[in-house]
Amino acid sequence: MDRLTEIVKKAETLAFDLHFTAARAWKQSGDHRVLVGYLPIYVPREIIHASNGLPVGIMGAGDRKQIIKGDAYYQSYICHLPRGIIEMALDDNLNDMDGFLFPAICDCIRNLSGMFKLSSKGKFQRYFDYPQNFDPAIGGIFYRQEMEKILADIRAINGQEANVEKLNHAIGLYNRNRELIEMIYSIRQEYPWRLSGLDTYYILRAGITIPVEEHNAMLEEVVDLIGEERGEPMDNIRVVITGSFCEQPPTGLIKSIEMAGCYIVDDDFMLGSRWIQGKINNTSKDPLEALCDAYLNQSTFSSAYYDVGNPKGKRLVELVKSRNADGVIFSAASFCDPALLDRPLMQKECDDSGIPHINFQYHENTGQFKVIKEQAGTFSDSIKLWV
Amino acid sequence: MADLKDAIKEKSMNLQKEMLAKQFHDLSQANETGKKVVYTFVPGNLTELILSFDMLPVYPEINALQSGMRKKSADYIKDAEKMGFSEDVCTYVKCDIGMMLNGNIGPTGEKLPSPDLLLLSYTGCFTFMKWFENLERLYPGVPVAMLHTPYQEEGKIAQEQVDYMVKQLKEEVIPKMEQVSGKKFDPQRLSGMLENSARAEDLLVKVLESAKNVPTPIDAYFAGVYYIGPIFTAFRGTAEAVNYYHELWEEVQERMRRGLGPVTPEGELKEQKYRLVMEGPPNWTNFREFWKIFYDMGAVIVASSYTKVGGVYDLGFRHDPKEPLESLSRYCMGCYTNMNLPQRVGLLEKYVKEYKADGFLINSIKSCNSFSAGQLMIMREIEQRSGVPVGFLESDLVDPRYFSYANIKNRLESYFQMLEQRKIILRQEGVIA
């Protein structure tokens, strides 16, 4: 087995370990360490790191766990992600988490925070409200207060103070993390055959279950390995996938799209790890302000983010152009109001710019991909033949 | 399907009808009269502030529910779906967009004016944000004022949250209103309106709490959304609203004096067999049929959460003329859908106990995650805490495809049988007379 294959195998294991073995081992190997589980999309992981905590992404149970109890908590018309998370909570998968963060991305995640509060799961359960006002003197202050609440939550558990030095150190580590991820995407933009979209997904998703230092080491190695030629170029089209930022698509779906003749040159699967575009100042005397500035001015586009003034449709078109993609696949979880309510407007922007697109919906545990593969295959063929 | 006769109406119902007809007529004449029009939402609405600039509010949810009641929503929703909106998403949004695509004809048959300002009071419903992003594209060039209302994450309203909202009002919302209306903000005028609001709020709470009486003189859900609550939103802050609630309160007191039950479309509900607390919005496409199932079986709703999306005044909040902007901020954050789940459970449990309810029922709405996500857990909590039998229905706001009369009736009949059995057992055990 070559080194890249080994890394991908390890990443896959980490990514889908619903018992978070690596995170639990990290917690046990030192004093005053806390695990903070967070849901999609984005939390400023730097502040958790600086508080001697490990942020652990909880992206749902996917197709790796049978949902029985979780279904009793949700009607059929609610997306699948929260029922998988409830199942995990009831099955003790999340027992070692000290606290939970529920970012303000939709009403389902918001109300899930209340369900965790009602069941007293973890030592804290916090709904993390993003400001939708982007004036530093208004929304910036609000965002800072939201971060300070998380710092206080963790401090109440382990007594650790996130000082300037620790915060700047954490910001530096996550800067490097995002930089390495973007290097992988840039290499894949030119040479997508060197690392598949699915393998990229494993590598990114592994990163939310382990310390950032370990993930950076993994990413450095991957960048080196795919810097060299490997694999065989194929006659595939190049697509951007959008709409999958919260409930994750089953891996079979990603694989089906690739097998149908599409190179995935960008996506929003692990959007939280790529949320801030570019570096955050890691030499500031006020690192929380630096994090605020980054959130207000360097956030990527997403359906969770109020976009009047900088519409996400236009930003999607820019992304498609910058990635030199042939088309867009709108792939959203069923019953995902944010993604599905955005879709018609974003499709219109694509139409206006002459960008072909298709769409479909999935659940995290969808098991049949034949139709999706046929649809993606036809999309690929039509672009190859007629565009 | 149920056989529906002509509705019997009280004086307050007719008064409301006249007020609403005038409101929609004023809106239809806005271009001629030069009045500026603000589209905004019911939860966390800033009606007094809008009226203080002499602008007219339009509430897209109300248009949608009116379209649902007038059997127009099905076609509107289909048109929005043709435009690319998924079957899965909020039907209020699709109905509103469909109505716009079909000429924006309001409930009275008159054309509604396009907005001069989109006031996005983002309170308790994430979909509101998506809705107005869509409207912003459909009405290009119309300014949008965003008012982000922080969620009651900790189960209370913190001073820094109030400060955040006041800053937004001062620096984002009011300047845009001044710009659109061409008028300077007049804090004294706003305070005067808030005095009226507080008076109307006192009366509204008296009306709602009259349902603690046995028998109750009102139905706090169907009637609550039909003629007790709606007038509140568009007219809050006006003398007309205060007069309306005086009239209504007189009417309710008279019913109490005479020991009368609530008014239904078929007259007084004479036998009140079951007192229920209801969580969740109603179905609008089959509103009367839905209501009829209840009153035919002698069931009356004594308290409901949906009548609190526009404000939970029975917990004590009143608009305060002395602190107008702080008060508006607290109002926005206090609305039911902006309360966290433990708060919602606490409120519903209180209703079950204080209103002496025999049961607790949820009408879960297919396309409203703000209410629906977590409702099954709410139901369990209420059952455990209060011991009353609980029931669960499923329908939709304005999509008739999701209202199954036979299923709902069947489920309700079983539920009422369960309540009846429980009463027999409680009587045998001497718990009730």
Short mmCIF file of N, CA and C in Angstrom, two decimals, chain B residues 174-321:
data_model
loop_
_atom_site.label_atom_id
_atom_site.label_comp_id
_atom_site.label_asym_id
_atom_site.label_seq_id
_atom_site.Cartn_x
_atom_site.Cartn_y
_atom_site.Cartn_z
N ILE B 174 -33.88 52.59 11.56
CA ILE B 174 -34.48 53.94 11.55
C ILE B 174 -33.92 54.80 10.41
N PRO B 175 -32.60 54.82 10.18
CA PRO B 175 -32.11 55.62 9.04
C PRO B 175 -32.75 55.21 7.71
N LYS B 176 -32.96 53.89 7.53
CA LYS B 176 -33.58 53.45 6.26
C LYS B 176 -35.04 53.88 6.21
N MET B 177 -35.71 53.83 7.35
CA MET B 177 -37.11 54.29 7.38
C MET B 177 -37.18 55.79 7.09
N GLU B 178 -36.26 56.53 7.65
CA GLU B 178 -36.24 57.98 7.39
C GLU B 178 -36.01 58.26 5.90
N GLN B 179 -35.10 57.48 5.36
CA GLN B 179 -34.76 57.66 3.94
C GLN B 179 -35.95 57.34 3.04
N VAL B 180 -36.62 56.24 3.34
CA VAL B 180 -37.74 55.80 2.49
C VAL B 180 -38.96 56.71 2.68
N SER B 181 -39.25 57.06 3.93
CA SER B 181 -40.48 57.84 4.19
C SER B 181 -40.28 59.33 3.95
N GLY B 182 -39.00 59.76 3.98
CA GLY B 182 -38.73 61.19 3.86
C GLY B 182 -39.10 61.95 5.13
N LYS B 183 -39.28 61.23 6.23
CA LYS B 183 -39.66 61.88 7.50
C LYS B 183 -38.61 61.60 8.55
N LYS B 184 -38.51 62.53 9.47
CA LYS B 184 -37.56 62.37 10.58
C LYS B 184 -38.21 61.50 11.65
N PHE B 185 -37.37 60.68 12.26
CA PHE B 185 -37.86 59.84 13.36
C PHE B 185 -38.38 60.72 14.49
N ASP B 186 -39.58 60.40 14.99
CA ASP B 186 -40.20 61.19 16.05
C ASP B 186 -40.40 60.29 17.28
N PRO B 187 -39.44 60.32 18.22
CA PRO B 187 -39.54 59.41 19.37
C PRO B 187 -40.80 59.65 20.19
N GLN B 188 -41.26 60.91 20.25
CA GLN B 188 -42.47 61.17 21.06
C GLN B 188 -43.70 60.53 20.44
N ARG B 189 -43.75 60.60 19.13
CA ARG B 189 -44.89 59.98 18.44
C ARG B 189 -44.87 58.47 18.67
N LEU B 190 -43.67 57.91 18.58
CA LEU B 190 -43.55 56.46 18.82
C LEU B 190 -43.99 56.12 20.24
N SER B 191 -43.55 56.93 21.21
CA SER B 191 -43.93 56.66 22.60
C SER B 191 -45.45 56.70 22.78
N GLY B 192 -46.07 57.67 22.13
CA GLY B 192 -47.53 57.76 22.21
C GLY B 192 -48.18 56.50 21.68
N MET B 193 -47.63 55.99 20.61
CA MET B 193 -48.19 54.75 20.04
C MET B 193 -47.97 53.57 20.98
N LEU B 194 -46.81 53.56 21.62
CA LEU B 194 -46.53 52.45 22.54
C LEU B 194 -47.47 52.48 23.75
N GLU B 195 -47.92 53.67 24.11
CA GLU B 195 -48.92 53.75 25.19
C GLU B 195 -50.20 53.03 24.77
N ASN B 196 -50.59 53.31 23.54
CA ASN B 196 -51.77 52.60 23.00
C ASN B 196 -51.53 51.09 22.95
N SER B 197 -50.31 50.72 22.55
CA SER B 197 -49.99 49.28 22.48
C SER B 197 -50.19 48.64 23.84
N ALA B 198 -49.63 49.28 24.87
CA ALA B 198 -49.71 48.69 26.21
C ALA B 198 -51.17 48.55 26.66
N ARG B 199 -52.00 49.56 26.31
CA ARG B 199 -53.43 49.47 26.68
C ARG B 199 -54.08 48.27 25.98
N ALA B 200 -53.80 48.15 24.69
CA ALA B 200 -54.39 47.03 23.94
C ALA B 200 -53.86 45.70 24.47
N GLU B 201 -52.60 45.69 24.86
CA GLU B 201 -52.00 44.45 25.38
C GLU B 201 -52.68 44.03 26.69
N ASP B 202 -52.97 45.00 27.55
CA ASP B 202 -53.69 44.67 28.80
C ASP B 202 -55.02 43.99 28.48
N LEU B 203 -55.72 44.57 27.51
CA LEU B 203 -57.04 44.03 27.16
C LEU B 203 -56.93 42.66 26.49
N LEU B 204 -55.92 42.53 25.61
CA LEU B 204 -55.73 41.25 24.93
C LEU B 204 -55.48 40.14 25.96
N VAL B 205 -54.64 40.43 26.94
CA VAL B 205 -54.34 39.41 27.96
C VAL B 205 -55.60 39.05 28.75
N LYS B 206 -56.41 40.06 29.07
CA LYS B 206 -57.67 39.77 29.78
C LYS B 206 -58.54 38.81 28.95
N VAL B 207 -58.60 39.11 27.65
CA VAL B 207 -59.43 38.26 26.77
C VAL B 207 -58.87 36.84 26.76
N LEU B 208 -57.56 36.72 26.56
CA LEU B 208 -56.95 35.38 26.47
C LEU B 208 -57.12 34.62 27.79
N GLU B 209 -56.92 35.34 28.90
CA GLU B 209 -56.98 34.66 30.21
C GLU B 209 -58.42 34.37 30.65
N SER B 210 -59.39 34.92 29.92
CA SER B 210 -60.78 34.57 30.24
C SER B 210 -61.01 33.08 30.04
N ALA B 211 -60.12 32.45 29.26
CA ALA B 211 -60.27 31.01 29.01
C ALA B 211 -59.94 30.18 30.24
N LYS B 212 -59.46 30.82 31.29
CA LYS B 212 -59.23 30.06 32.53
C LYS B 212 -60.58 29.72 33.20
N ASN B 213 -61.61 30.49 32.82
CA ASN B 213 -62.95 30.20 33.36
C ASN B 213 -63.48 28.86 32.85
N VAL B 214 -64.28 28.25 33.70
CA VAL B 214 -65.00 27.04 33.27
C VAL B 214 -66.50 27.34 33.38
N PRO B 215 -67.23 27.40 32.28
CA PRO B 215 -66.79 27.18 30.90
C PRO B 215 -66.03 28.40 30.37
N THR B 216 -65.19 28.16 29.39
CA THR B 216 -64.46 29.27 28.80
C THR B 216 -65.36 30.04 27.82
N PRO B 217 -65.29 31.37 27.83
CA PRO B 217 -66.11 32.13 26.88
C PRO B 217 -65.47 32.27 25.49
N ILE B 218 -64.20 31.84 25.38
CA ILE B 218 -63.52 31.97 24.06
C ILE B 218 -62.84 30.66 23.68
N ASP B 219 -62.54 30.52 22.41
CA ASP B 219 -61.64 29.47 21.95
C ASP B 219 -60.31 30.19 21.67
N ALA B 220 -59.26 29.74 22.34
CA ALA B 220 -58.00 30.49 22.30
C ALA B 220 -57.09 30.07 21.16
N TYR B 221 -57.60 29.26 20.26
CA TYR B 221 -56.76 28.85 19.12
C TYR B 221 -57.46 29.24 17.81
N PHE B 222 -58.56 28.57 17.53
CA PHE B 222 -59.25 28.86 16.27
C PHE B 222 -59.78 30.29 16.29
N ALA B 223 -60.51 30.63 17.36
CA ALA B 223 -60.98 32.01 17.45
C ALA B 223 -59.81 32.94 17.73
N GLY B 224 -58.83 32.41 18.43
CA GLY B 224 -57.64 33.22 18.75
C GLY B 224 -56.95 33.73 17.50
N VAL B 225 -56.85 32.87 16.50
CA VAL B 225 -56.19 33.32 15.26
C VAL B 225 -57.18 33.96 14.29
N TYR B 226 -58.47 33.71 14.52
CA TYR B 226 -59.47 34.21 13.57
C TYR B 226 -59.84 35.66 13.87
N TYR B 227 -60.18 35.96 15.14
CA TYR B 227 -60.59 37.35 15.38
C TYR B 227 -60.01 37.98 16.64
N ILE B 228 -59.33 37.17 17.49
CA ILE B 228 -58.79 37.78 18.71
C ILE B 228 -57.40 38.37 18.45
N GLY B 229 -56.58 37.59 17.74
CA GLY B 229 -55.19 38.01 17.57
C GLY B 229 -54.86 38.85 16.35
N PRO B 230 -55.44 38.56 15.18
CA PRO B 230 -54.94 39.18 13.95
C PRO B 230 -54.96 40.70 13.96
N ILE B 231 -55.97 41.26 14.60
CA ILE B 231 -56.09 42.71 14.57
C ILE B 231 -54.89 43.34 15.26
N PHE B 232 -54.28 42.53 16.10
CA PHE B 232 -53.21 43.05 16.92
C PHE B 232 -52.03 43.53 16.11
N THR B 233 -51.66 42.73 15.13
CA THR B 233 -50.41 43.00 14.45
C THR B 233 -50.44 44.29 13.64
N ALA B 234 -51.38 44.39 12.73
CA ALA B 234 -51.37 45.54 11.82
C ALA B 234 -51.80 46.83 12.50
N PHE B 235 -52.51 46.73 13.61
CA PHE B 235 -53.09 47.93 14.22
C PHE B 235 -52.49 48.28 15.58
N ARG B 236 -51.54 47.49 16.03
CA ARG B 236 -50.98 47.76 17.36
C ARG B 236 -50.42 49.19 17.40
N GLY B 237 -50.68 49.90 18.44
CA GLY B 237 -50.20 51.28 18.54
C GLY B 237 -51.23 52.30 18.14
N THR B 238 -52.36 51.83 17.61
CA THR B 238 -53.39 52.79 17.17
C THR B 238 -54.55 52.84 18.18
N ALA B 239 -55.30 53.94 18.13
CA ALA B 239 -56.50 54.07 18.98
C ALA B 239 -57.55 53.04 18.54
N GLU B 240 -57.57 52.74 17.24
CA GLU B 240 -58.56 51.76 16.74
C GLU B 240 -58.35 50.39 17.40
N ALA B 241 -57.09 50.02 17.58
CA ALA B 241 -56.82 48.72 18.21
C ALA B 241 -57.31 48.73 19.65
N VAL B 242 -57.08 49.83 20.36
CA VAL B 242 -57.53 49.91 21.75
C VAL B 242 -59.07 49.80 21.78
N ASN B 243 -59.73 50.52 20.88
CA ASN B 243 -61.20 50.46 20.82
C ASN B 243 -61.68 49.05 20.52
N TYR B 244 -61.00 48.42 19.57
CA TYR B 244 -61.40 47.06 19.19
C TYR B 244 -61.32 46.13 20.40
N TYR B 245 -60.21 46.22 21.14
CA TYR B 245 -60.06 45.30 22.27
C TYR B 245 -60.99 45.65 23.43
N HIS B 246 -61.34 46.94 23.57
CA HIS B 246 -62.38 47.29 24.54
C HIS B 246 -63.69 46.59 24.17
N GLU B 247 -64.04 46.71 22.92
CA GLU B 247 -65.27 46.10 22.41
C GLU B 247 -65.26 44.59 22.65
N LEU B 248 -64.13 43.98 22.30
CA LEU B 248 -64.01 42.52 22.44
C LEU B 248 -64.08 42.11 23.91
N TRP B 249 -63.39 42.86 24.76
CA TRP B 249 -63.38 42.53 26.19
C TRP B 249 -64.78 42.67 26.78
N GLU B 250 -65.53 43.69 26.37
CA GLU B 250 -66.92 43.84 26.82
C GLU B 250 -67.73 42.60 26.43
N GLU B 251 -67.53 42.21 25.18
CA GLU B 251 -68.25 41.06 24.64
C GLU B 251 -67.94 39.79 25.44
N VAL B 252 -66.66 39.61 25.74
CA VAL B 252 -66.22 38.41 26.47
C VAL B 252 -66.78 38.45 27.90
N GLN B 253 -66.73 39.64 28.52
CA GLN B 253 -67.26 39.74 29.88
C GLN B 253 -68.75 39.41 29.92
N GLU B 254 -69.45 39.87 28.90
CA GLU B 254 -70.89 39.59 28.82
C GLU B 254 -71.12 38.08 28.70
N ARG B 255 -70.28 37.43 27.92
CA ARG B 255 -70.42 35.98 27.76
C ARG B 255 -70.17 35.29 29.11
N MET B 256 -69.17 35.80 29.83
CA MET B 256 -68.87 35.19 31.13
C MET B 256 -70.04 35.39 32.10
N ARG B 257 -70.59 36.63 32.10
CA ARG B 257 -71.73 36.91 32.99
C ARG B 257 -72.89 35.95 32.72
N ARG B 258 -73.07 35.68 31.42
CA ARG B 258 -74.22 34.83 31.05
C ARG B 258 -73.86 33.34 31.01
N GLY B 259 -72.59 33.04 31.34
CA GLY B 259 -72.16 31.63 31.35
C GLY B 259 -72.12 31.00 29.97
N LEU B 260 -71.89 31.82 28.98
CA LEU B 260 -71.89 31.31 27.59
C LEU B 260 -70.52 30.76 27.21
N GLY B 261 -70.55 29.80 26.30
CA GLY B 261 -69.31 29.24 25.76
C GLY B 261 -68.83 30.06 24.58
N PRO B 262 -67.77 29.61 23.93
CA PRO B 262 -67.20 30.36 22.80
C PRO B 262 -68.09 30.36 21.56
N VAL B 263 -67.85 31.37 20.73
CA VAL B 263 -68.58 31.44 19.45
C VAL B 263 -67.85 30.60 18.42
N THR B 264 -68.58 29.74 17.77
CA THR B 264 -68.01 28.99 16.64
C THR B 264 -68.74 29.46 15.39
N PRO B 265 -68.29 29.06 14.21
CA PRO B 265 -69.02 29.48 12.99
C PRO B 265 -70.47 28.99 12.98
N GLU B 266 -70.79 28.03 13.84
CA GLU B 266 -72.17 27.53 13.89
C GLU B 266 -72.87 27.92 15.19
N GLY B 267 -72.39 29.00 15.78
CA GLY B 267 -73.04 29.48 17.00
C GLY B 267 -72.27 29.08 18.25
N GLU B 268 -72.95 29.23 19.40
CA GLU B 268 -72.27 28.99 20.66
C GLU B 268 -71.95 27.50 20.85
N LEU B 269 -70.76 27.25 21.37
CA LEU B 269 -70.43 25.87 21.76
C LEU B 269 -71.03 25.65 23.14
N LYS B 270 -72.09 24.84 23.18
CA LYS B 270 -72.85 24.73 24.43
C LYS B 270 -72.24 23.73 25.41
N GLU B 271 -71.80 22.60 24.87
CA GLU B 271 -71.25 21.59 25.78
C GLU B 271 -69.73 21.53 25.62
N GLN B 272 -69.04 21.91 26.69
CA GLN B 272 -67.57 21.88 26.63
C GLN B 272 -67.08 20.62 27.32
N LYS B 273 -66.82 19.59 26.51
CA LYS B 273 -66.44 18.31 27.12
C LYS B 273 -64.94 18.23 27.40
N TYR B 274 -64.17 18.81 26.50
CA TYR B 274 -62.71 18.70 26.63
C TYR B 274 -62.04 20.06 26.50
N ARG B 275 -61.22 20.39 27.48
CA ARG B 275 -60.43 21.63 27.42
C ARG B 275 -59.00 21.25 27.02
N LEU B 276 -58.51 21.87 25.96
CA LEU B 276 -57.20 21.47 25.43
C LEU B 276 -56.24 22.65 25.32
N VAL B 277 -54.95 22.33 25.44
CA VAL B 277 -53.91 23.30 25.09
C VAL B 277 -53.33 22.85 23.76
N MET B 278 -53.16 23.80 22.85
CA MET B 278 -52.71 23.45 21.49
C MET B 278 -51.36 24.10 21.20
N GLU B 279 -50.45 23.29 20.66
CA GLU B 279 -49.14 23.80 20.24
C GLU B 279 -49.07 23.71 18.71
N GLY B 280 -48.51 24.75 18.09
CA GLY B 280 -48.30 24.73 16.64
C GLY B 280 -49.35 25.54 15.90
N PRO B 281 -48.99 25.96 14.68
CA PRO B 281 -49.94 26.74 13.86
C PRO B 281 -51.10 25.89 13.38
N PRO B 282 -52.18 26.53 12.98
CA PRO B 282 -53.30 25.77 12.40
C PRO B 282 -53.07 25.50 10.91
N ASN B 283 -53.90 24.67 10.37
CA ASN B 283 -53.96 24.55 8.91
C ASN B 283 -54.93 25.62 8.42
N TRP B 284 -54.56 26.31 7.35
CA TRP B 284 -55.41 27.40 6.87
C TRP B 284 -56.29 27.01 5.68
N THR B 285 -55.84 26.02 4.91
CA THR B 285 -56.60 25.70 3.69
C THR B 285 -57.95 25.09 4.03
N ASN B 286 -58.02 24.40 5.18
CA ASN B 286 -59.26 23.74 5.59
C ASN B 286 -59.60 24.16 7.02
N PHE B 287 -59.43 25.45 7.26
CA PHE B 287 -59.53 25.98 8.61
C PHE B 287 -60.87 25.64 9.27
N ARG B 288 -61.95 25.88 8.55
CA ARG B 288 -63.27 25.66 9.17
C ARG B 288 -63.56 24.20 9.39
N GLU B 289 -63.14 23.37 8.43
CA GLU B 289 -63.36 21.92 8.63
C GLU B 289 -62.58 21.42 9.83
N PHE B 290 -61.36 21.94 9.94
CA PHE B 290 -60.48 21.56 11.04
C PHE B 290 -61.14 21.96 12.37
N TRP B 291 -61.58 23.19 12.44
CA TRP B 291 -62.23 23.71 13.66
C TRP B 291 -63.48 22.90 13.98
N LYS B 292 -64.25 22.60 12.92
CA LYS B 292 -65.54 21.90 13.11
C LYS B 292 -65.35 20.53 13.78
N ILE B 293 -64.26 19.86 13.44
CA ILE B 293 -64.03 18.55 14.07
C ILE B 293 -63.99 18.73 15.59
N PHE B 294 -63.39 19.82 16.02
CA PHE B 294 -63.27 20.07 17.46
C PHE B 294 -64.63 20.42 18.07
N TYR B 295 -65.30 21.42 17.49
CA TYR B 295 -66.53 21.84 18.19
C TYR B 295 -67.64 20.82 18.06
N ASP B 296 -67.61 20.02 16.99
CA ASP B 296 -68.59 18.93 16.90
C ASP B 296 -68.42 17.93 18.03
N MET B 297 -67.21 17.79 18.51
CA MET B 297 -66.95 16.81 19.57
C MET B 297 -66.90 17.46 20.95
N GLY B 298 -67.25 18.73 21.01
CA GLY B 298 -67.28 19.41 22.31
C GLY B 298 -65.90 19.76 22.84
N ALA B 299 -64.94 19.92 21.95
CA ALA B 299 -63.58 20.26 22.40
C ALA B 299 -63.32 21.75 22.18
N VAL B 300 -62.70 22.36 23.16
CA VAL B 300 -62.38 23.77 23.05
C VAL B 300 -60.91 23.97 23.44
N ILE B 301 -60.26 24.87 22.73
CA ILE B 301 -58.85 25.14 23.03
C ILE B 301 -58.82 26.32 24.02
N VAL B 302 -58.20 26.08 25.16
CA VAL B 302 -58.19 27.13 26.19
C VAL B 302 -56.89 27.94 26.17
N ALA B 303 -55.86 27.40 25.59
CA ALA B 303 -54.61 28.17 25.45
C ALA B 303 -53.82 27.59 24.29
N SER B 304 -53.05 28.43 23.62
CA SER B 304 -52.28 27.95 22.47
C SER B 304 -50.99 28.75 22.34
N SER B 305 -50.02 28.13 21.70
CA SER B 305 -48.73 28.80 21.51
C SER B 305 -48.75 29.68 20.26
N TYR B 306 -49.54 29.29 19.27
CA TYR B 306 -49.46 30.04 18.00
C TYR B 306 -49.94 31.48 18.16
N THR B 307 -50.85 31.69 19.09
CA THR B 307 -51.33 33.05 19.31
C THR B 307 -50.28 33.90 20.04
N LYS B 308 -49.11 33.30 20.32
CA LYS B 308 -48.05 34.03 21.02
C LYS B 308 -46.86 34.32 20.11
N VAL B 309 -46.97 33.97 18.83
CA VAL B 309 -45.84 34.29 17.94
C VAL B 309 -45.70 35.81 17.77
N GLY B 310 -46.79 36.51 17.93
CA GLY B 310 -46.72 37.96 17.84
C GLY B 310 -46.45 38.62 19.19
N GLY B 311 -46.14 37.82 20.21
CA GLY B 311 -45.82 38.38 21.52
C GLY B 311 -46.44 37.56 22.64
N VAL B 312 -45.64 37.33 23.69
CA VAL B 312 -46.14 36.53 24.82
C VAL B 312 -46.52 37.50 25.94
N TYR B 313 -47.60 38.21 25.74
CA TYR B 313 -47.98 39.28 26.68
C TYR B 313 -48.47 38.73 28.01
N ASP B 314 -48.96 37.49 27.98
CA ASP B 314 -49.47 36.95 29.25
C ASP B 314 -48.35 36.62 30.22
N LEU B 315 -47.10 36.70 29.77
CA LEU B 315 -45.99 36.53 30.71
C LEU B 315 -45.58 37.88 31.31
N GLY B 316 -46.29 38.92 30.95
CA GLY B 316 -46.07 40.20 31.61
C GLY B 316 -45.48 41.30 30.75
N PHE B 317 -44.96 40.97 29.57
CA PHE B 317 -44.35 42.03 28.76
C PHE B 317 -45.40 43.05 28.30
N ARG B 318 -45.03 44.33 28.41
CA ARG B 318 -45.83 45.40 27.79
C ARG B 318 -44.87 46.36 27.11
N HIS B 319 -45.27 46.89 25.96
CA HIS B 319 -44.47 47.95 25.35
C HIS B 319 -44.39 49.12 26.31
N ASP B 320 -43.20 49.71 26.41
CA ASP B 320 -42.97 50.74 27.41
C ASP B 320 -42.67 52.08 26.73
N PRO B 321 -43.61 53.04 26.85
CA PRO B 321 -43.40 54.34 26.17
C PRO B 321 -42.18 55.09 26.69
#
